[in-house]
Structure formats: structure tokens, C-alpha cells
Amino acid sequence: MLAAPVLLLLLLVAFPPSSGAQLPGHGQAKDVPIATNGQPFPWDRMRLPKTISPFHYDLTIHPNLTTLHFTGVVRIQLDVHEDTSIIILHAKQMQISNVLLLAPEGVRPLQVLEYPRFHQLALLSDSVLTKGRRYEVQLRFAANLSDSFHGFYKSSYRTSSGEVRVMASTQFEATFARGAFPCFDEPAFKAKFTIRIIREPRHITISNMPKVKTVELPSGLLEDHFDTTVKMSTYLVAYIVSDFLSVSKTTRHGVQISVYAVAEKINQTAFALDAAVELLDFYEDYFDIPYPLPKQVGTAGDVNVPYVVVFMCLLFPADLAAIPDFQSGAMENWGLTTYRETGLLFDPDKSSASDKLGITKVIAHELAHQWFGNLVTMEWWNDLWLNEGFAKFMEFISLDITYPELQVDDVFLGKCFEAMEVDSLSSSHPVSTPVENPTQIQEMFDDVSYDKGACILNMLRDFLTPEAFEIGIIRYLKRYSYQNTVNSHLWESLTNICNSDDLDEGRMKHKEFCSKRDLQSGASKWYSGDELDVRAIMDTWTLQEGFPLVTVEVRGREVRLSQERYLKTDDYSLTEGFLWQIPLTYMTSASNTIHRFLLKTKTDVLYLPEEVDWVKFNVDMSGYYMVHYAGDGWNSIIKLLQHNHTALSSNDRASLIHNVFQLVSTEKVRLDTALELSLYLSRETEIMAVTQGFGELVPLYKLMEKRDMAALENQMKDYIVDLFRGLIDRQEWTDSGSVSERMLRSYLLLFGCVRNYAPCVTKATQLFNSWRDSDGTMSLPVDITMAVFVIGARTPEGWDFLFEKYRHSMQMSVKSRMKTAMAVSPLQDKLQWMMEQSLHGEVMKTQDLPDVIVSVSKNPRGYKLAWDFFRANWHTLIKKFDLGSSTVSYMVTGVTNQYSTREMLDEVRGFFSSLTEESGSEMRCIRQSYETIEDNIRWMDTNLPLLQAWLDKRSHRAMHEDL
């Protein structure tokens, strides 16, 4: 063993003072981290040093699915960039043994120090590892399979005969590879991986690469050997040990795609397989980069290696696997994407239109990551949006072209509205924001990184033109293949795209686009290269939190513009100091032409060629900003919507509904103005505008449900039913129509039944009784099953029948609808039992517990039960779903965001303030929940009398009309 004085000597070798690096903790004894054996640990930062990097891992894993334990050995080949005698890497909750340095001079043991707080190991050598040389270390390790949903974890499923079968799968993003094998677990430490897995003959294994051989071991076990991967980050490594079956197809470009699932669900994989084939072909063509990826010999980033890529195609698979226990929606592991069963399995007879859209979107997202994220990876998690914002954005670009019948544009706007919900709070964060520890990293997987990221990319695409944007992102992917990037690399790739030396001459359409642009000199403000600084524009959207509110005031031909931060607060000083460069678009009553203007200053003035009746800014809501029409502006728009609403697109109508109600929260607009605008909805038929109408009106009575104000609550409910009565009455109880029409039907009939609209309740009751009498064999139209199940679950007998069918169903989408219907039942004992069973995980999956808790918390008969259950089981929940995860955030906000009283705010604060930092007290979602409740309180204090007066006036008016 090395004694402490020797350790200090090693520190001087590892960090020589001449290099400018300070001794970790030097001069402040309290700062020196202490290893588990009591010795000083030679590194005091959460990020690993850059003195050493891995270039190849040789990994052998042996999981035992009986003892739920695994062992392994890893050999890591290392490049040394600075003389050092210390190797710092990650390992979490595992026993490490037999650590050796395999050097040219021979094999030597290394001393190991562990620092669990940072999940770090220090390997200490008694001689210096020399800069420029390559070394290899070997570590043996052992650990338990995780009982959470991350790392190398246990999953199980029940067959139709009731047998429980166990399997093991991985989920390493963001910082969980270190719980499966010792590694340099940061995205910039890219390396190649050669993986072997030992298994019983009854199982199969799959990993990122194809299996090259299987060796029988003397013990009777089998060892599967997989081909070596391309250079990639640790979080993309994946392997599964299971008894799955698979189906396969080959793409136009010759890639074999396989979908894996449990045997009894393999007949639900055909749709996903076809979608994956279609989408992978699309991405290869769009990005102009082949998959399987060319095997790298060297890249510009390698030391002493010429810039050369040899196009020797690896046999790189594109496998998709449906995992029975899975926390998030899906994961983009390179060559082996993993999914929740509901995210991949589709039954043409039992799955709905929204199931089809959801599954296709999630596959499009994960396959987009094979380029954005896997081939080109963010340098660090602060720029996670470069992965997730792009993949979310590409869902819509790809489906718009490959599956136009899914009408994906109808749901994109909703993503921008969801992002704005979070981004309108002072606790929001910039798209690109510093993060250090695993909890902070986990918190980056939120609506800002995904949805705001996608929305600002959509705005940029509209601003630059789709052709220019496509040229720029292809340049970005080709320039940074196998490397790591920061924000500025993307902006540089999107700047001066036609002056580029590396514009691909083979892409004829790109050459044509650039030659056309040369002819347009100065015709468009967007095209003048000296004026267009993509980085300067986009830094205002990625480096500061929030989004702008543009106020428009029309006076004759003059249009006065001003911008400020939109923020739900009563502290207006928090809105100061923000300035965006905003690509404004607008149209007027005089012209359908879309006019464009880049607003760079706090205020500006535009001049129209003539006076107009109305002006609409942010055409189709392609920009990530809200608009307030000052003066008589909102009245002009209300008049237009009441007399000729189709003069505006459905996206424009949806954005007006959204903006006007959101402006009530900041007292820019009176509530009665917003309600007057909503009256036009009785003539609305398009899904985006209808659902946005519900999205703004329903939360008003949801706040009242958690207060004692039944009279006003029922008045509000009656108003909404009355508004949409005509549209509900026109719905057929069938599966006919386009995807958007079918999704709208599901939504409307469900709403009608939940709100006790008599024609809906009568029909749904009749259908449920017939279905139950047939013992569930009668075929119900898929789109109306939610409405039918919700009515059925209102009685104890109906609920029990639904639960029996839920238990035995192998159709994932049907189970999902049954689960939701059972959670909105008024039967409190059933709601409590459901939460307890979901926590237990036997008859209801624990992965579904967050959805169950949030559904029960939205239920007027269940919200108190959900809040009590949530608090009582907090420590179990954060252990199972991980501190900082989007799942924990979803539960925190979902359980608390409909409270609107000071008493409940005190109760929520009391609970969360009693936590320690280790149990989550510092999480951003807790601050968001306080802000949301405070905003709800302000809204109710200001607007309840106005709401009461407006509804009274309206019912009085309606009564007179009836007379």
C-alpha cells in the first residue's frame, strides 16, 4: 500500500506546479476529499481530468439472472496526454478487484482509492505514465443488478400463463454506465467498445453491434462475442440478456433492422419495423451520411493521424427492443435503440390513431439521434439540447415527409406551448446552461432542452429557409462526425452556407439553391450575408432563459413594436435586462403575403403600405414568442374570428387562443377579453385550435375543483360543454376519418363523458354494458374506448371488470387506456389501491406509477389521496426513478400544479423544505411548483369576480335569446 507521503509525491507528478494546475484542496485541508480507506483522494472535482483518455474498452460481463448479480472484467486502452501517475475514472456501487497496469515493461498492480461522493476511482501507479504513450489497465468488478430503471437493471414480465420471467437490460444515459462497469463516463471521452456477454443457453444477448461468434464455456454457459463499435460515448453502450424473439427487414440502403420483443407480443412489432425501415432510409437521404456508418481510420481530431476516412462499411445493425420495464419513453443507444412497450408495440385492431402517431414519433426521434447525438455528440451536458432539441425537431421534419397522413404538424405547436409553460417562470433556465453533478444533469432532460430546443430550431429553419437550414446541418454533421460539439459549432455551420469550401458539390439541389440566391442579391433581408449573424441571433435564444412578448400597436399605417420578457410574476424587475433578436413574421387583412422583419432592439416602428383592418404577427406561430395586440388590436382579432375565422390558419387561431389567455396571467389583457375571443370556438373544427381552447379553459375549473366553489365550477363546466356541444354532437362513434379527425373524436367524446354530457354518457354506458356482457370479446371502435372505459370505471363492478381485463391483456395500448380510465374513477378506495399496487409492481408495473399518481392527483375525488401517497413514499420514489429525473419532475409538478390557495402553498413548502439536498430539496422542479401555485393564487384573486360576472352576463344573455 502507498502511504500518504507517497500519495503527495504522486500528486506532484500528476499535477506539476509548473503546469499552472493547483494541488486539489491545497492549503485548505477541509477541501481535500478523503477516500473510503481514509487516505486523501487525489482529485477534488466532479469532472474527470483530461490528462488521460480511453480509446478502446474490452468488456466482458456475466449477469446471473437467478442471483440478480453480475461480474465482469474490463481492459481499457489509454492515451496519456500529460505525464501522470494517477488515473481517475468512474465506478458506482461496485466491488473492484485485481486492478493491473499492462505496460510495455510488464504487468504491475495498481493501488485503488474510491471516492463514492463523486463516483470516482483513483488508480495509483508507482511510476510515471509518459505523455504520448499508450497503456492498458484491467479491472475486475462485481455488483448487483439495479432494481431501478437505470444502469444494468433487472426487468421482468408475466406470460399469459402467469409465469414471471426475468431479464436484464441497460439504460446508461446520462451518468449510469459507471454503475455497470468502470469507465470514463463523460460524453467527450469517446472510445470503441468490444463486448462479450456470458449467458445461459435459454437466453439470447443483443448489444450495439452484431454478434460475431458464440463460444461454449466449460461450465456449459455460452459467451457471445460482439463486433467492435465505432467511436462513441459511454452513455450509448447497451446490452440485453433476455428470451426475446425478433422480426427483421432490410432497408433500401441495405441495413438490416430487427425489432425484439417478448414472444407473446412479437405479433405487435410489424408497424414499428416498417416505420423504422422507412425512417432510416429517409434520414440517410436527408443527412447524406450513410448508416451503417463508415469505419473510421482517422479523423481531424486524432493526434498525428492524417485527415482520412476509409469507407469500409461495418455491418452496423439498427435494432429496436421493447423492454417490459422502462422509465423514459425510449433510448438512442447506437445500433440498439430501446423503448417502452407502449412506445413500440402496435396492434392494428386495438391501437388508436394517437398510438400510431406516438409510436412513429418516438422511433423517428431515436433514429434521428443516430446522427444527432451519436455521430456528433455535445461536449458536455450543458448543451444537451444539441442532441434532444434536434431529435425532437427531426420527428416533425421526417414524419411530415414519410407519413403525411399522420398530420404531425397538428401537434408541433403544442410542444412550443408546453415549453413556454415552463419558460414563463423565473426558475426556468437557458437552453444551454452550466451543470455539474448528476442531479443537475438529469434535470436538463426537460421541456426546455427538448421542446424549446425544437421550437427555436423550427424558427431558425423558417428564418433561413428550409433549403439553407438543410445545407447547414449536413455541413455540421459531416464536419464534426465522431466528435463533440458546443453551440457555436452549429451556428458556424449555418453561417455563409453558400460560400463554403465544403459545400457538397454532389447535392444538385443545394447547388441550385445557392445559384438562385446569388441572383436574388438583396431581395430579402435574410439573405444579405453581412447582416445575418446566425450566432448573434441564436445566442439570444440559447444563452438566456425565457422568451419575448412582442407588443404590437397599430396607428394608421404605423406599427409600433416593443419587446420584453414574458414572465408570470408580480416582481416586474425580473423582466429587465433581456433582449432578443426576433425574426418577426406578419400578415394583414390587405395581403396574404408573409412579411418579415428582424427586431433587434427594444422598440422599433414598421410602416404598412396602407391602413388595414387587422394584423397578425408570428404567422403560423413559427417563432418562439408571444404577441400582445395593444390598443384596439385584440378587438379587431375577435371581430375577425367571429365573422371569418378561416381567414387565419388553424395554427394562427391556436396561437391567438394561447396568447390571449396567457396574457390574462400577466394582466396585459382582461379575462373578459379572452373569454369573448373563446366564443368563436363554437364554430371551430380543427384539432389544434379546439384542443388549445380546451387547454386554456379546462384548467380554470380544475383550479376550482380543489376549492369549495361548486356553483362557479359548474357554471364554467357548463360553458365549455355548451361551447363544444355542436362539435361533440357531430362525432360518430366509429374509427372513420383522418388521423387528426380520429384524435379529435377521442378527445371530444372523452370530454363529453367526463363532463356528464347526457348523450355521451348514455351511449358510452350502453356500449360498456354490451362489451362487459360479451366478457370483453365484443369489438369496440378503438377511438371511443377511452370514453367507454371511463364511464365503465365509475361503478365498483365496472372497475373490477376493467381491472381483470387489464391484468390479462397483452395489448399494450389497450392496457394503457384501461389504466387511465381506472385512475379517473370517483371510487376512492380503488384509487388508493391502484397507487399501492403500482408501487408494489406485481399486478401493475412500477414504471406506470408516475402516471397513476398524476392522474389520481388531477381527479377531484383523488387529489388528497395522491398528495398524501406522494409525500409518504417520497424517498422510495426518488430512489426508484432517480433524483432530478424528468419522471420525478413530472410527479412534483403534476401533483402540485392545480393548487391555488395559500394554505396548500404552505403545505407544499412545508414538505419540500423538510428535505435535505440529498433527498431533493435543491431540485428546480420544486421551485417551479412554488411559482406555479403562486401564479394560480394571483390568477384566482384577480379573476374570479370577473369570471363570475362574465358567466352571469352570458347566461342572462342566452336566457333572453331563448325567450
PDB file of C-alpha atoms in Angstrom, residues 510-633:
ATOM      1  CA  HIS A 510     -28.025  22.611 -52.854  1.00  0.00           C
ATOM      2  CA  LYS A 511     -26.046  23.988 -55.810  1.00  0.00           C
ATOM      3  CA  GLU A 512     -29.276  25.119 -57.433  1.00  0.00           C
ATOM      4  CA  PHE A 513     -30.430  26.799 -54.227  1.00  0.00           C
ATOM      5  CA  CYS A 514     -27.169  28.716 -53.856  1.00  0.00           C
ATOM      6  CA  SER A 515     -27.074  29.822 -57.506  1.00  0.00           C
ATOM      7  CA  LYS A 516     -30.680  31.076 -57.191  1.00  0.00           C
ATOM      8  CA  ARG A 517     -29.763  33.001 -54.064  1.00  0.00           C
ATOM      9  CA  ASP A 518     -26.914  34.735 -55.879  1.00  0.00           C
ATOM     10  CA  LEU A 519     -29.470  36.114 -58.323  1.00  0.00           C
ATOM     11  CA  GLN A 520     -31.668  37.429 -55.531  1.00  0.00           C
ATOM     12  CA  SER A 521     -28.999  39.812 -54.227  1.00  0.00           C
ATOM     13  CA  GLY A 522     -30.602  41.954 -51.562  1.00  0.00           C
ATOM     14  CA  ALA A 523     -34.128  40.867 -52.447  1.00  0.00           C
ATOM     15  CA  SER A 524     -34.617  39.565 -48.952  1.00  0.00           C
ATOM     16  CA  LYS A 525     -33.324  40.929 -45.692  1.00  0.00           C
ATOM     17  CA  TRP A 526     -32.493  37.346 -44.621  1.00  0.00           C
ATOM     18  CA  TYR A 527     -30.083  36.823 -47.488  1.00  0.00           C
ATOM     19  CA  SER A 528     -27.622  39.693 -47.036  1.00  0.00           C
ATOM     20  CA  GLY A 529     -24.695  37.828 -45.539  1.00  0.00           C
ATOM     21  CA  ASP A 530     -23.050  40.889 -43.972  1.00  0.00           C
ATOM     22  CA  GLU A 531     -26.185  41.494 -41.952  1.00  0.00           C
ATOM     23  CA  LEU A 532     -27.033  37.933 -40.984  1.00  0.00           C
ATOM     24  CA  ASP A 533     -25.059  36.773 -37.954  1.00  0.00           C
ATOM     25  CA  VAL A 534     -26.642  33.438 -37.030  1.00  0.00           C
ATOM     26  CA  ARG A 535     -24.620  33.123 -33.844  1.00  0.00           C
ATOM     27  CA  ALA A 536     -25.516  36.612 -32.601  1.00  0.00           C
ATOM     28  CA  ILE A 537     -29.203  35.924 -33.238  1.00  0.00           C
ATOM     29  CA  MET A 538     -29.289  32.420 -31.742  1.00  0.00           C
ATOM     30  CA  ASP A 539     -27.176  33.240 -28.686  1.00  0.00           C
ATOM     31  CA  THR A 540     -30.096  35.421 -27.576  1.00  0.00           C
ATOM     32  CA  TRP A 541     -32.327  32.317 -27.686  1.00  0.00           C
ATOM     33  CA  THR A 542     -29.946  29.768 -26.121  1.00  0.00           C
ATOM     34  CA  LEU A 543     -27.866  31.694 -23.569  1.00  0.00           C
ATOM     35  CA  GLN A 544     -30.686  33.498 -21.742  1.00  0.00           C
ATOM     36  CA  GLU A 545     -33.786  31.897 -20.251  1.00  0.00           C
ATOM     37  CA  GLY A 546     -37.353  32.772 -21.114  1.00  0.00           C
ATOM     38  CA  PHE A 547     -38.873  34.166 -24.298  1.00  0.00           C
ATOM     39  CA  PRO A 548     -40.087  37.544 -25.547  1.00  0.00           C
ATOM     40  CA  LEU A 549     -43.513  39.107 -25.560  1.00  0.00           C
ATOM     41  CA  VAL A 550     -43.808  41.416 -28.572  1.00  0.00           C
ATOM     42  CA  THR A 551     -46.352  44.216 -28.129  1.00  0.00           C
ATOM     43  CA  VAL A 552     -47.837  45.483 -31.392  1.00  0.00           C
ATOM     44  CA  GLU A 553     -49.739  48.748 -31.620  1.00  0.00           C
ATOM     45  CA  VAL A 554     -51.199  49.827 -34.978  1.00  0.00           C
ATOM     46  CA  ARG A 555     -51.810  53.550 -35.554  1.00  0.00           C
ATOM     47  CA  GLY A 556     -52.898  54.150 -39.119  1.00  0.00           C
ATOM     48  CA  ARG A 557     -50.048  52.834 -41.296  1.00  0.00           C
ATOM     49  CA  GLU A 558     -47.594  52.889 -38.399  1.00  0.00           C
ATOM     50  CA  VAL A 559     -46.923  49.682 -36.441  1.00  0.00           C
ATOM     51  CA  ARG A 560     -45.121  50.266 -33.140  1.00  0.00           C
ATOM     52  CA  LEU A 561     -43.203  47.269 -31.800  1.00  0.00           C
ATOM     53  CA  SER A 562     -41.682  46.644 -28.385  1.00  0.00           C
ATOM     54  CA  GLN A 563     -40.271  43.535 -26.692  1.00  0.00           C
ATOM     55  CA  GLU A 564     -39.947  42.394 -23.072  1.00  0.00           C
ATOM     56  CA  ARG A 565     -39.578  39.075 -21.286  1.00  0.00           C
ATOM     57  CA  TYR A 566     -42.904  37.286 -20.728  1.00  0.00           C
ATOM     58  CA  LEU A 567     -42.879  36.226 -17.088  1.00  0.00           C
ATOM     59  CA  LYS A 568     -45.592  35.082 -14.700  1.00  0.00           C
ATOM     60  CA  THR A 569     -44.610  37.161 -11.690  1.00  0.00           C
ATOM     61  CA  ASP A 570     -45.643  40.195  -9.694  1.00  0.00           C
ATOM     62  CA  ASP A 571     -41.971  41.274  -9.473  1.00  0.00           C
ATOM     63  CA  TYR A 572     -41.522  43.161 -12.734  1.00  0.00           C
ATOM     64  CA  SER A 573     -37.830  43.856 -12.052  1.00  0.00           C
ATOM     65  CA  LEU A 574     -37.253  40.202 -13.042  1.00  0.00           C
ATOM     66  CA  THR A 575     -38.237  41.017 -16.643  1.00  0.00           C
ATOM     67  CA  GLU A 576     -35.500  43.641 -17.044  1.00  0.00           C
ATOM     68  CA  GLY A 577     -32.210  43.163 -18.891  1.00  0.00           C
ATOM     69  CA  PHE A 578     -33.486  40.764 -21.554  1.00  0.00           C
ATOM     70  CA  LEU A 579     -33.187  41.436 -25.287  1.00  0.00           C
ATOM     71  CA  TRP A 580     -33.738  39.026 -28.171  1.00  0.00           C
ATOM     72  CA  GLN A 581     -33.112  39.223 -31.883  1.00  0.00           C
ATOM     73  CA  ILE A 582     -36.576  38.182 -33.050  1.00  0.00           C
ATOM     74  CA  PRO A 583     -37.362  37.005 -36.596  1.00  0.00           C
ATOM     75  CA  LEU A 584     -40.826  38.591 -36.819  1.00  0.00           C
ATOM     76  CA  THR A 585     -43.337  37.472 -39.435  1.00  0.00           C
ATOM     77  CA  TYR A 586     -46.695  39.134 -40.062  1.00  0.00           C
ATOM     78  CA  MET A 587     -49.635  39.305 -42.437  1.00  0.00           C
ATOM     79  CA  THR A 588     -52.519  41.762 -42.716  1.00  0.00           C
ATOM     80  CA  SER A 589     -56.106  41.976 -43.901  1.00  0.00           C
ATOM     81  CA  ALA A 590     -54.784  43.620 -47.081  1.00  0.00           C
ATOM     82  CA  SER A 591     -52.415  40.824 -48.149  1.00  0.00           C
ATOM     83  CA  ASN A 592     -51.751  37.103 -47.673  1.00  0.00           C
ATOM     84  CA  THR A 593     -48.034  37.707 -48.225  1.00  0.00           C
ATOM     85  CA  ILE A 594     -45.875  36.842 -45.209  1.00  0.00           C
ATOM     86  CA  HIS A 595     -43.740  39.883 -44.382  1.00  0.00           C
ATOM     87  CA  ARG A 596     -40.521  39.518 -42.397  1.00  0.00           C
ATOM     88  CA  PHE A 597     -38.615  41.810 -40.070  1.00  0.00           C
ATOM     89  CA  LEU A 598     -35.705  41.129 -37.686  1.00  0.00           C
ATOM     90  CA  LEU A 599     -36.384  43.004 -34.429  1.00  0.00           C
ATOM     91  CA  LYS A 600     -33.006  43.570 -32.746  1.00  0.00           C
ATOM     92  CA  THR A 601     -33.889  46.454 -30.443  1.00  0.00           C
ATOM     93  CA  LYS A 602     -36.215  47.053 -27.506  1.00  0.00           C
ATOM     94  CA  THR A 603     -38.557  49.121 -29.705  1.00  0.00           C
ATOM     95  CA  ASP A 604     -38.957  49.730 -33.422  1.00  0.00           C
ATOM     96  CA  VAL A 605     -41.501  51.001 -35.938  1.00  0.00           C
ATOM     97  CA  LEU A 606     -42.778  49.417 -39.172  1.00  0.00           C
ATOM     98  CA  TYR A 607     -44.758  51.205 -41.881  1.00  0.00           C
ATOM     99  CA  LEU A 608     -47.532  49.430 -43.795  1.00  0.00           C
ATOM    100  CA  PRO A 609     -48.216  50.388 -47.428  1.00  0.00           C
ATOM    101  CA  GLU A 610     -51.844  51.120 -46.462  1.00  0.00           C
ATOM    102  CA  GLU A 611     -54.164  51.106 -43.455  1.00  0.00           C
ATOM    103  CA  VAL A 612     -55.570  47.670 -42.559  1.00  0.00           C
ATOM    104  CA  ASP A 613     -58.439  46.135 -40.541  1.00  0.00           C
ATOM    105  CA  TRP A 614     -56.189  43.692 -38.698  1.00  0.00           C
ATOM    106  CA  VAL A 615     -52.611  42.476 -38.484  1.00  0.00           C
ATOM    107  CA  LYS A 616     -51.448  39.022 -37.288  1.00  0.00           C
ATOM    108  CA  PHE A 617     -47.856  38.631 -36.113  1.00  0.00           C
ATOM    109  CA  ASN A 618     -45.953  35.337 -35.718  1.00  0.00           C
ATOM    110  CA  VAL A 619     -47.573  33.692 -38.742  1.00  0.00           C
ATOM    111  CA  ASP A 620     -48.410  30.034 -38.001  1.00  0.00           C
ATOM    112  CA  MET A 621     -46.565  30.577 -34.699  1.00  0.00           C
ATOM    113  CA  SER A 622     -43.285  29.637 -36.391  1.00  0.00           C
ATOM    114  CA  GLY A 623     -41.488  31.925 -33.906  1.00  0.00           C
ATOM    115  CA  TYR A 624     -40.932  31.143 -30.234  1.00  0.00           C
ATOM    116  CA  TYR A 625     -42.542  34.325 -28.895  1.00  0.00           C
ATOM    117  CA  MET A 626     -45.953  35.637 -27.852  1.00  0.00           C
ATOM    118  CA  VAL A 627     -47.745  38.692 -29.200  1.00  0.00           C
ATOM    119  CA  HIS A 628     -49.904  41.281 -27.426  1.00  0.00           C
ATOM    120  CA  TYR A 629     -52.115  43.464 -29.626  1.00  0.00           C
ATOM    121  CA  ALA A 630     -52.341  46.774 -27.766  1.00  0.00           C
ATOM    122  CA  GLY A 631     -54.966  49.495 -28.263  1.00  0.00           C
ATOM    123  CA  ASP A 632     -57.848  48.110 -30.268  1.00  0.00           C
ATOM    124  CA  GLY A 633     -55.783  45.187 -31.623  1.00  0.00           C
TER     125      GLY A 633
END
